[in-house]
PDB file of C-alpha atoms in Angstrom:
ATOM      1  CA  MET R  48     -23.195 -42.848  13.273  1.00  0.00           C
ATOM      2  CA  GLU R  49     -25.424 -42.001  16.243  1.00  0.00           C
ATOM      3  CA  ALA R  50     -27.362 -38.748  16.193  1.00  0.00           C
ATOM      4  CA  THR R  51     -25.449 -35.994  17.938  1.00  0.00           C
ATOM      5  CA  ARG R  52     -26.739 -34.350  21.062  1.00  0.00           C
ATOM      6  CA  GLU R  53     -27.914 -30.773  20.871  1.00  0.00           C
ATOM      7  CA  ASN R  54     -25.077 -29.360  22.974  1.00  0.00           C
ATOM      8  CA  ASP R  55     -22.392 -31.233  21.034  1.00  0.00           C
ATOM      9  CA  TYR R  56     -22.512 -28.902  18.014  1.00  0.00           C
ATOM     10  CA  GLY R  57     -23.301 -25.378  19.086  1.00  0.00           C
ATOM     11  CA  ASP R  58     -22.221 -22.009  17.760  1.00  0.00           C
ATOM     12  CA  GLY R  59     -22.439 -19.899  20.877  1.00  0.00           C
ATOM     13  CA  GLU R  60     -26.224 -19.542  20.640  1.00  0.00           C
ATOM     14  CA  GLN R  61     -28.436 -20.392  23.596  1.00  0.00           C
ATOM     15  CA  ASN R  62     -30.012 -23.823  23.091  1.00  0.00           C
ATOM     16  CA  ASN R  63     -32.895 -25.225  25.071  1.00  0.00           C
ATOM     17  CA  GLU R  64     -32.880 -28.888  25.955  1.00  0.00           C
ATOM     18  CA  ASP R  65     -36.064 -29.392  23.945  1.00  0.00           C
ATOM     19  CA  SER R  66     -34.724 -27.551  20.890  1.00  0.00           C
ATOM     20  CA  ARG R  67     -35.710 -29.106  17.624  1.00  0.00           C
ATOM     21  CA  GLN R  68     -33.221 -31.096  15.612  1.00  0.00           C
ATOM     22  CA  VAL R  69     -33.017 -31.696  11.878  1.00  0.00           C
ATOM     23  CA  GLN R  70     -31.409 -34.470   9.915  1.00  0.00           C
ATOM     24  CA  VAL R  71     -28.679 -33.192   7.580  1.00  0.00           C
ATOM     25  CA  ARG R  72     -26.290 -34.780   5.135  1.00  0.00           C
ATOM     26  CA  PHE R  73     -23.106 -32.925   4.209  1.00  0.00           C
ATOM     27  CA  THR R  74     -21.712 -33.054   0.681  1.00  0.00           C
ATOM     28  CA  THR R  75     -18.724 -31.308  -0.870  1.00  0.00           C
ATOM     29  CA  LYS R  76     -16.567 -31.126  -3.963  1.00  0.00           C
ATOM     30  CA  LEU R  77     -13.477 -30.395  -1.900  1.00  0.00           C
ATOM     31  CA  PRO R  78     -10.479 -32.791  -1.842  1.00  0.00           C
ATOM     32  CA  PRO R  79     -10.959 -36.092   0.054  1.00  0.00           C
ATOM     33  CA  VAL R  80      -8.986 -34.818   3.053  1.00  0.00           C
ATOM     34  CA  LEU R  81     -11.804 -32.281   3.657  1.00  0.00           C
ATOM     35  CA  ARG R  82     -14.719 -34.672   3.214  1.00  0.00           C
ATOM     36  CA  VAL R  83     -16.876 -35.936   6.082  1.00  0.00           C
ATOM     37  CA  PRO R  84     -18.771 -39.267   6.082  1.00  0.00           C
ATOM     38  CA  ALA R  85     -21.672 -39.321   3.632  1.00  0.00           C
ATOM     39  CA  THR R  86     -24.249 -40.189   6.271  1.00  0.00           C
ATOM     40  CA  SER R  87     -26.959 -38.191   7.999  1.00  0.00           C
ATOM     41  CA  PHE R  88     -26.488 -36.355  11.289  1.00  0.00           C
ATOM     42  CA  ALA R  89     -28.941 -34.839  13.738  1.00  0.00           C
ATOM     43  CA  VAL R  90     -28.027 -31.228  14.490  1.00  0.00           C
ATOM     44  CA  PRO R  91     -29.859 -28.417  16.311  1.00  0.00           C
ATOM     45  CA  ALA R  92     -32.317 -26.631  14.042  1.00  0.00           C
ATOM     46  CA  ASN R  93     -31.090 -23.231  15.215  1.00  0.00           C
ATOM     47  CA  LEU R  94     -27.543 -23.683  13.892  1.00  0.00           C
ATOM     48  CA  THR R  95     -26.254 -20.997  11.537  1.00  0.00           C
ATOM     49  CA  ARG R  96     -23.251 -21.170   9.236  1.00  0.00           C
ATOM     50  CA  TYR R  97     -20.895 -20.692  12.189  1.00  0.00           C
ATOM     51  CA  GLY R  98     -22.345 -23.644  14.061  1.00  0.00           C
ATOM     52  CA  LEU R  99     -22.297 -25.736  10.890  1.00  0.00           C
ATOM     53  CA  SER R 100     -18.650 -24.827  10.385  1.00  0.00           C
ATOM     54  CA  GLU R 101     -17.933 -26.016  13.928  1.00  0.00           C
ATOM     55  CA  VAL R 102     -19.658 -29.316  13.117  1.00  0.00           C
ATOM     56  CA  ILE R 103     -17.515 -29.856  10.011  1.00  0.00           C
ATOM     57  CA  ASN R 104     -14.298 -28.993  11.849  1.00  0.00           C
ATOM     58  CA  THR R 105     -15.207 -31.415  14.637  1.00  0.00           C
ATOM     59  CA  LEU R 106     -15.955 -34.215  12.186  1.00  0.00           C
ATOM     60  CA  LEU R 107     -12.673 -33.557  10.373  1.00  0.00           C
ATOM     61  CA  GLY R 108     -10.741 -33.479  13.644  1.00  0.00           C
ATOM     62  CA  HIS R 109      -9.216 -30.077  12.958  1.00  0.00           C
ATOM     63  CA  GLU R 110      -7.299 -28.631  15.891  1.00  0.00           C
ATOM     64  CA  LYS R 111      -7.233 -25.251  14.171  1.00  0.00           C
ATOM     65  CA  PRO R 112     -10.742 -24.393  12.927  1.00  0.00           C
ATOM     66  CA  GLN R 113     -11.134 -23.668   9.230  1.00  0.00           C
ATOM     67  CA  PRO R 114     -14.040 -21.465   8.085  1.00  0.00           C
ATOM     68  CA  PHE R 115     -16.594 -23.001   5.737  1.00  0.00           C
ATOM     69  CA  ASP R 116     -19.595 -21.698   3.855  1.00  0.00           C
ATOM     70  CA  PHE R 117     -22.735 -23.742   3.229  1.00  0.00           C
ATOM     71  CA  LEU R 118     -25.236 -23.998   0.390  1.00  0.00           C
ATOM     72  CA  VAL R 119     -28.755 -25.362   0.360  1.00  0.00           C
ATOM     73  CA  GLU R 120     -30.286 -25.706  -3.095  1.00  0.00           C
ATOM     74  CA  GLY R 121     -27.507 -23.522  -4.502  1.00  0.00           C
ATOM     75  CA  GLU R 122     -27.999 -20.632  -2.062  1.00  0.00           C
ATOM     76  CA  LEU R 123     -25.608 -19.621   0.712  1.00  0.00           C
ATOM     77  CA  VAL R 124     -26.875 -20.253   4.224  1.00  0.00           C
ATOM     78  CA  ARG R 125     -27.280 -16.880   5.929  1.00  0.00           C
ATOM     79  CA  THR R 126     -29.863 -17.766   8.584  1.00  0.00           C
ATOM     80  CA  SER R 127     -30.627 -20.662  10.909  1.00  0.00           C
ATOM     81  CA  LEU R 128     -31.487 -24.042   9.418  1.00  0.00           C
ATOM     82  CA  GLU R 129     -34.969 -23.802  10.902  1.00  0.00           C
ATOM     83  CA  ASN R 130     -35.674 -20.446   9.248  1.00  0.00           C
ATOM     84  CA  LEU R 131     -34.147 -21.624   5.988  1.00  0.00           C
ATOM     85  CA  MET R 132     -36.386 -24.685   5.861  1.00  0.00           C
ATOM     86  CA  LEU R 133     -39.450 -22.550   6.569  1.00  0.00           C
ATOM     87  CA  ILE R 134     -38.513 -20.080   3.822  1.00  0.00           C
ATOM     88  CA  LYS R 135     -37.911 -22.815   1.281  1.00  0.00           C
ATOM     89  CA  GLY R 136     -40.832 -24.948   2.381  1.00  0.00           C
ATOM     90  CA  ILE R 137     -38.628 -27.949   3.181  1.00  0.00           C
ATOM     91  CA  SER R 138     -40.271 -30.550   5.400  1.00  0.00           C
ATOM     92  CA  ALA R 139     -38.628 -31.180   8.755  1.00  0.00           C
ATOM     93  CA  GLU R 140     -39.134 -34.888   8.135  1.00  0.00           C
ATOM     94  CA  LYS R 141     -36.729 -34.853   5.185  1.00  0.00           C
ATOM     95  CA  ILE R 142     -32.954 -35.105   5.307  1.00  0.00           C
ATOM     96  CA  LEU R 143     -31.539 -31.697   4.456  1.00  0.00           C
ATOM     97  CA  ASN R 144     -28.660 -31.893   1.976  1.00  0.00           C
ATOM     98  CA  ILE R 145     -26.048 -29.241   2.708  1.00  0.00           C
ATOM     99  CA  GLU R 146     -23.029 -28.615   0.495  1.00  0.00           C
ATOM    100  CA  TYR R 147     -20.025 -27.030   2.173  1.00  0.00           C
ATOM    101  CA  ILE R 148     -17.216 -25.050   0.576  1.00  0.00           C
ATOM    102  CA  LEU R 149     -14.187 -23.161   1.827  1.00  0.00           C
ATOM    103  CA  ALA R 150     -15.145 -19.716   3.062  1.00  0.00           C
ATOM    104  CA  VAL R 151     -13.461 -16.783   1.347  1.00  0.00           C
ATOM    105  CA  VAL R 152     -11.672 -14.703   3.953  1.00  0.00           C
ATOM    106  CA  PRO R 153     -12.297 -10.969   3.422  1.00  0.00           C
ATOM    107  CA  PRO R 154      -9.206  -9.200   2.056  1.00  0.00           C
ATOM    108  CA  LYS R 155      -7.097  -7.365   4.565  1.00  0.00           C
ATOM    109  CA  GLN R 156      -7.205  -3.629   4.021  1.00  0.00           C
ATOM    110  CA  GLU R 157      -3.756  -2.253   3.319  1.00  0.00           C
ATOM    111  CA  ASP R 158      -2.540   1.190   4.224  1.00  0.00           C
ATOM    112  CA  PRO R 159      -3.287   3.671   1.423  1.00  0.00           C
ATOM    113  CA  TRP R 160      -0.530   4.855  -0.884  1.00  0.00           C
ATOM    114  CA  LEU R 161      -0.591   8.561  -0.221  1.00  0.00           C
ATOM    115  CA  HIS R 162       0.038  11.557  -2.454  1.00  0.00           C
ATOM    116  CA  ASN R 163       0.234  15.039  -1.021  1.00  0.00           C
ATOM    117  CA  ASP R 164      -3.025  15.949  -2.776  1.00  0.00           C
ATOM    118  CA  TRP R 165      -5.915  14.317  -4.621  1.00  0.00           C
ATOM    119  CA  VAL R 166      -5.016  11.640  -7.145  1.00  0.00           C
ATOM    120  CA  SER R 167      -6.140  13.015 -10.504  1.00  0.00           C
ATOM    121  CA  ALA R 168      -4.830  10.450 -13.036  1.00  0.00           C
ATOM    122  CA  VAL R 169      -4.129   6.708 -13.063  1.00  0.00           C
ATOM    123  CA  ASP R 170      -2.822   4.362 -15.759  1.00  0.00           C
ATOM    124  CA  GLY R 171      -2.681   0.640 -15.066  1.00  0.00           C
ATOM    125  CA  SER R 172      -2.291  -0.568 -18.644  1.00  0.00           C
ATOM    126  CA  ASN R 173       1.128  -2.049 -17.884  1.00  0.00           C
ATOM    127  CA  SER R 174       0.990  -5.304 -15.920  1.00  0.00           C
ATOM    128  CA  SER R 175       4.291  -4.593 -14.130  1.00  0.00           C
ATOM    129  CA  PHE R 176       3.503  -1.232 -12.530  1.00  0.00           C
ATOM    130  CA  ILE R 177       0.935   1.542 -12.093  1.00  0.00           C
ATOM    131  CA  PHE R 178       1.313   5.243 -12.817  1.00  0.00           C
ATOM    132  CA  SER R 179      -0.534   7.761 -10.679  1.00  0.00           C
ATOM    133  CA  GLY R 180      -0.621  11.528 -11.071  1.00  0.00           C
ATOM    134  CA  SER R 181      -1.795  13.992  -8.483  1.00  0.00           C
ATOM    135  CA  CYS R 182      -3.066  17.517  -8.047  1.00  0.00           C
ATOM    136  CA  ASP R 183       0.281  18.184  -6.379  1.00  0.00           C
ATOM    137  CA  SER R 184       1.768  18.073  -9.944  1.00  0.00           C
ATOM    138  CA  ILE R 185       3.809  14.960  -9.106  1.00  0.00           C
ATOM    139  CA  GLY R 186       3.658  11.618 -10.917  1.00  0.00           C
ATOM    140  CA  ARG R 187       4.607   8.325  -9.309  1.00  0.00           C
ATOM    141  CA  ILE R 188       5.380   4.805 -10.510  1.00  0.00           C
ATOM    142  CA  TRP R 189       4.181   2.016  -8.215  1.00  0.00           C
ATOM    143  CA  LYS R 190       5.054  -1.659  -8.115  1.00  0.00           C
ATOM    144  CA  ALA R 191       3.335  -4.516  -6.283  1.00  0.00           C
ATOM    145  CA  GLY R 192       3.110  -4.134  -2.543  1.00  0.00           C
ATOM    146  CA  GLY R 193       2.656  -0.375  -2.707  1.00  0.00           C
ATOM    147  CA  ILE R 194       6.303   0.346  -3.466  1.00  0.00           C
ATOM    148  CA  CYS R 195       6.934   3.689  -5.133  1.00  0.00           C
ATOM    149  CA  THR R 196       9.946   3.273  -7.421  1.00  0.00           C
ATOM    150  CA  HIS R 197       9.990   6.553  -9.391  1.00  0.00           C
ATOM    151  CA  VAL R 198       8.849  10.116  -8.765  1.00  0.00           C
ATOM    152  CA  LEU R 199       8.196  12.277 -11.832  1.00  0.00           C
ATOM    153  CA  GLU R 200       8.683  15.992 -11.189  1.00  0.00           C
ATOM    154  CA  GLY R 201       8.300  18.771 -13.731  1.00  0.00           C
ATOM    155  CA  HIS R 202       4.686  19.847 -14.154  1.00  0.00           C
ATOM    156  CA  GLY R 203       3.520  23.143 -12.704  1.00  0.00           C
ATOM    157  CA  ASP R 204      -0.058  22.098 -11.947  1.00  0.00           C
ATOM    158  CA  ALA R 205      -2.250  19.020 -11.525  1.00  0.00           C
ATOM    159  CA  ILE R 206      -1.632  16.032 -13.795  1.00  0.00           C
ATOM    160  CA  THR R 207      -4.883  15.211 -15.573  1.00  0.00           C
ATOM    161  CA  SER R 208      -4.046  12.257 -17.821  1.00  0.00           C
ATOM    162  CA  ALA R 209      -1.243   9.898 -18.823  1.00  0.00           C
ATOM    163  CA  ALA R 210      -0.412   7.399 -21.556  1.00  0.00           C
ATOM    164  CA  PHE R 211       2.507   5.084 -22.224  1.00  0.00           C
ATOM    165  CA  VAL R 212       4.070   5.759 -25.618  1.00  0.00           C
ATOM    166  CA  LYS R 213       5.842   3.518 -28.098  1.00  0.00           C
ATOM    167  CA  ILE R 214       8.761   5.287 -29.788  1.00  0.00           C
ATOM    168  CA  SER R 215      10.214   3.068 -32.482  1.00  0.00           C
ATOM    169  CA  ASP R 216      13.794   4.320 -32.416  1.00  0.00           C
ATOM    170  CA  SER R 217      14.018   4.811 -28.640  1.00  0.00           C
ATOM    171  CA  ASN R 218      16.064   2.551 -26.374  1.00  0.00           C
ATOM    172  CA  GLN R 219      13.767  -0.438 -25.769  1.00  0.00           C
ATOM    173  CA  SER R 220      14.903  -0.911 -22.167  1.00  0.00           C
ATOM    174  CA  PHE R 221      13.312   2.435 -21.307  1.00  0.00           C
ATOM    175  CA  GLN R 222       9.622   3.081 -20.738  1.00  0.00           C
ATOM    176  CA  ASN R 223       8.221   6.227 -22.371  1.00  0.00           C
ATOM    177  CA  LEU R 224       5.339   8.116 -20.793  1.00  0.00           C
ATOM    178  CA  ALA R 225       3.322  11.172 -21.827  1.00  0.00           C
ATOM    179  CA  THR R 226       1.415  13.227 -19.259  1.00  0.00           C
ATOM    180  CA  ALA R 227      -1.081  16.067 -19.595  1.00  0.00           C
ATOM    181  CA  SER R 228      -1.569  18.819 -17.054  1.00  0.00           C
ATOM    182  CA  LYS R 229      -3.575  21.848 -16.072  1.00  0.00           C
ATOM    183  CA  ASP R 230      -0.361  23.833 -16.651  1.00  0.00           C
ATOM    184  CA  ARG R 231      -1.374  23.777 -20.399  1.00  0.00           C
ATOM    185  CA  SER R 232       1.458  21.469 -21.396  1.00  0.00           C
ATOM    186  CA  LEU R 233       2.335  17.847 -22.039  1.00  0.00           C
ATOM    187  CA  ARG R 234       5.535  16.258 -20.888  1.00  0.00           C
ATOM    188  CA  LEU R 235       7.420  13.209 -22.092  1.00  0.00           C
ATOM    189  CA  TRP R 236       9.229  11.046 -19.569  1.00  0.00           C
ATOM    190  CA  GLN R 237      11.557   8.096 -19.715  1.00  0.00           C
ATOM    191  CA  PHE R 238      12.461   5.620 -16.959  1.00  0.00           C
ATOM    192  CA  ILE R 239      13.763   2.082 -16.504  1.00  0.00           C
ATOM    193  CA  PRO R 240      10.894   0.099 -14.922  1.00  0.00           C
ATOM    194  CA  ASN R 241      12.963  -2.924 -13.860  1.00  0.00           C
ATOM    195  CA  GLU R 242      15.840  -0.995 -12.340  1.00  0.00           C
ATOM    196  CA  HIS R 243      16.824  -2.561  -9.004  1.00  0.00           C
ATOM    197  CA  THR R 244      17.478   0.031  -6.338  1.00  0.00           C
ATOM    198  CA  ALA R 245      16.603   0.641  -2.710  1.00  0.00           C
ATOM    199  CA  ASP R 246      16.016   4.359  -3.300  1.00  0.00           C
ATOM    200  CA  VAL R 247      13.174   6.095  -5.092  1.00  0.00           C
ATOM    201  CA  LYS R 248      14.424   7.448  -8.412  1.00  0.00           C
ATOM    202  CA  MET R 249      13.716  11.046  -9.367  1.00  0.00           C
ATOM    203  CA  VAL R 250      12.805  11.538 -13.026  1.00  0.00           C
ATOM    204  CA  ARG R 251      12.703  14.801 -14.987  1.00  0.00           C
ATOM    205  CA  PRO R 252      10.864  15.194 -18.285  1.00  0.00           C
ATOM    206  CA  CYS R 253      12.697  14.683 -21.560  1.00  0.00           C
ATOM    207  CA  LYS R 254      10.549  17.196 -23.384  1.00  0.00           C
ATOM    208  CA  VAL R 255       7.843  19.777 -22.761  1.00  0.00           C
ATOM    209  CA  LEU R 256       5.184  19.958 -25.467  1.00  0.00           C
ATOM    210  CA  LYS R 257       3.552  23.386 -25.597  1.00  0.00           C
ATOM    211  CA  GLY R 258       0.782  24.659 -27.836  1.00  0.00           C
ATOM    212  CA  HIS R 259      -2.452  24.512 -25.875  1.00  0.00           C
ATOM    213  CA  THR R 260      -3.770  27.721 -24.336  1.00  0.00           C
ATOM    214  CA  SER R 261      -5.811  26.103 -21.582  1.00  0.00           C
ATOM    215  CA  SER R 262      -5.741  23.047 -19.361  1.00  0.00           C
ATOM    216  CA  VAL R 263      -4.833  19.845 -21.204  1.00  0.00           C
ATOM    217  CA  GLN R 264      -7.436  17.335 -20.051  1.00  0.00           C
ATOM    218  CA  THR R 265      -6.486  14.143 -21.825  1.00  0.00           C
ATOM    219  CA  VAL R 266      -3.670  12.429 -23.688  1.00  0.00           C
ATOM    220  CA  SER R 267      -3.651   9.184 -25.638  1.00  0.00           C
ATOM    221  CA  ALA R 268      -0.968   7.310 -27.556  1.00  0.00           C
ATOM    222  CA  SER R 269      -1.205   5.495 -30.865  1.00  0.00           C
ATOM    223  CA  PRO R 270      -0.803   1.716 -30.473  1.00  0.00           C
ATOM    224  CA  HIS R 271       1.417   1.825 -33.571  1.00  0.00           C
ATOM    225  CA  GLY R 272       3.836   4.232 -31.906  1.00  0.00           C
ATOM    226  CA  ASN R 273       5.334   7.689 -32.472  1.00  0.00           C
ATOM    227  CA  LEU R 274       2.022   9.592 -32.202  1.00  0.00           C
ATOM    228  CA  ILE R 275       0.194  11.076 -29.234  1.00  0.00           C
ATOM    229  CA  CYS R 276      -3.077  12.987 -29.167  1.00  0.00           C
ATOM    230  CA  SER R 277      -4.066  15.651 -26.642  1.00  0.00           C
ATOM    231  CA  GLY R 278      -7.359  17.400 -25.911  1.00  0.00           C
ATOM    232  CA  SER R 279      -7.730  20.684 -24.069  1.00  0.00           C
ATOM    233  CA  TRP R 280     -10.266  23.076 -22.605  1.00  0.00           C
ATOM    234  CA  ASP R 281      -9.131  25.476 -25.367  1.00  0.00           C
ATOM    235  CA  CYS R 282     -11.430  23.389 -27.638  1.00  0.00           C
ATOM    236  CA  SER R 283      -8.547  22.010 -29.684  1.00  0.00           C
ATOM    237  CA  ILE R 284      -7.202  18.550 -30.318  1.00  0.00           C
ATOM    238  CA  LYS R 285      -3.534  18.276 -31.153  1.00  0.00           C
ATOM    239  CA  ILE R 286      -1.641  15.393 -32.734  1.00  0.00           C
ATOM    240  CA  TRP R 287       2.031  15.198 -31.826  1.00  0.00           C
ATOM    241  CA  GLN R 288       4.583  13.156 -33.713  1.00  0.00           C
ATOM    242  CA  VAL R 289       7.484  12.001 -31.556  1.00  0.00           C
ATOM    243  CA  SER R 290      10.560  10.155 -32.691  1.00  0.00           C
ATOM    244  CA  GLY R 291      14.256   9.959 -32.034  1.00  0.00           C
ATOM    245  CA  GLU R 292      16.497   8.631 -29.304  1.00  0.00           C
ATOM    246  CA  LEU R 293      15.587  10.174 -25.946  1.00  0.00           C
ATOM    247  CA  ASP R 294      19.153  10.867 -24.924  1.00  0.00           C
ATOM    248  CA  THR R 295      18.151  13.266 -22.152  1.00  0.00           C
ATOM    249  CA  TYR R 296      17.075  10.403 -19.895  1.00  0.00           C
ATOM    250  CA  SER R 297      17.566  11.253 -16.224  1.00  0.00           C
ATOM    251  CA  ASN R 298      16.824   8.643 -13.570  1.00  0.00           C
ATOM    252  CA  GLY R 299      19.268   9.472 -10.808  1.00  0.00           C
ATOM    253  CA  GLY R 300      19.097  10.943  -7.352  1.00  0.00           C
ATOM    254  CA  SER R 301      20.926  14.193  -8.136  1.00  0.00           C
ATOM    255  CA  LEU R 302      19.284  16.297 -10.834  1.00  0.00           C
ATOM    256  CA  LYS R 303      20.762  19.196 -12.763  1.00  0.00           C
ATOM    257  CA  LYS R 304      18.611  22.159 -13.708  1.00  0.00           C
ATOM    258  CA  ARG R 305      18.237  22.627 -17.444  1.00  0.00           C
ATOM    259  CA  LYS R 306      16.033  24.367 -19.949  1.00  0.00           C
ATOM    260  CA  LEU R 307      13.573  21.641 -20.812  1.00  0.00           C
ATOM    261  CA  GLU R 308      12.218  23.272 -23.968  1.00  0.00           C
ATOM    262  CA  ASP R 309      15.618  22.943 -25.665  1.00  0.00           C
ATOM    263  CA  GLU R 310      16.162  19.248 -24.924  1.00  0.00           C
ATOM    264  CA  SER R 311      16.422  16.976 -27.896  1.00  0.00           C
ATOM    265  CA  ILE R 312      13.433  14.863 -28.728  1.00  0.00           C
ATOM    266  CA  PRO R 313      12.131  15.651 -32.212  1.00  0.00           C
ATOM    267  CA  THR R 314       8.430  16.503 -32.187  1.00  0.00           C
ATOM    268  CA  LYS R 315       5.984  17.746 -34.747  1.00  0.00           C
ATOM    269  CA  GLN R 316       2.623  19.274 -33.925  1.00  0.00           C
ATOM    270  CA  LEU R 317      -0.383  18.717 -36.168  1.00  0.00           C
ATOM    271  CA  ASP R 318      -3.361  20.833 -35.058  1.00  0.00           C
ATOM    272  CA  SER R 319      -6.955  19.728 -35.404  1.00  0.00           C
ATOM    273  CA  GLN R 320      -9.769  22.051 -34.369  1.00  0.00           C
TER     274      GLN R 320
END
């Protein structure tokens, strides 16, 4: 193939008629449909990655340009070919081997998923959804695409920590969650993660666990189930044993007021100082 003229492959940069040219050979590991002839080409020495990408698109006959990145000796090209050859000490008499790859398009920034206050707790241990708790005392369950499916209301202060809990004799279609709060309590929640509905479901706690005298800063659940551990600014660690069917599950739009402390989930507190 004949050497290309300087103004055939430009990238918007000003080129002088006497601009230097370098001999390059393009290689790639991409599929055959994205491969150019394995021969050498003469291109302007002041081309950068954008100009090189234009060269590849022209050789491939692409009507819609596709962005490419380029590597020389394993390093991404981030300057002109002339500067790169000077930095690497590559002779201008040699053919410069350039590997090209598909450029990674920067991710598009999505709109943030807002709480009414600072987000103070997050749990992403479940692959199907994310829990977030806020200083507004509200917890939320999120699915892919930033969809809030459940709102957990019941704490009186900021949620500080959360953990998903296995309860052996609980309905297995429900997800059990324990949250800690600056209101000096823990709360147990239950919701159906795969429930199909167009409306956000309001969830009330199944049980309030009281015993700490200061802010509860952390909660963790045993992987074997039926036990949760809480730590507080009152300098105590408490182990809670939970079991039983959580028959006070509430996942509907209309909620009835009730005395949470009397609701039936058996718990047993084991203190550890």
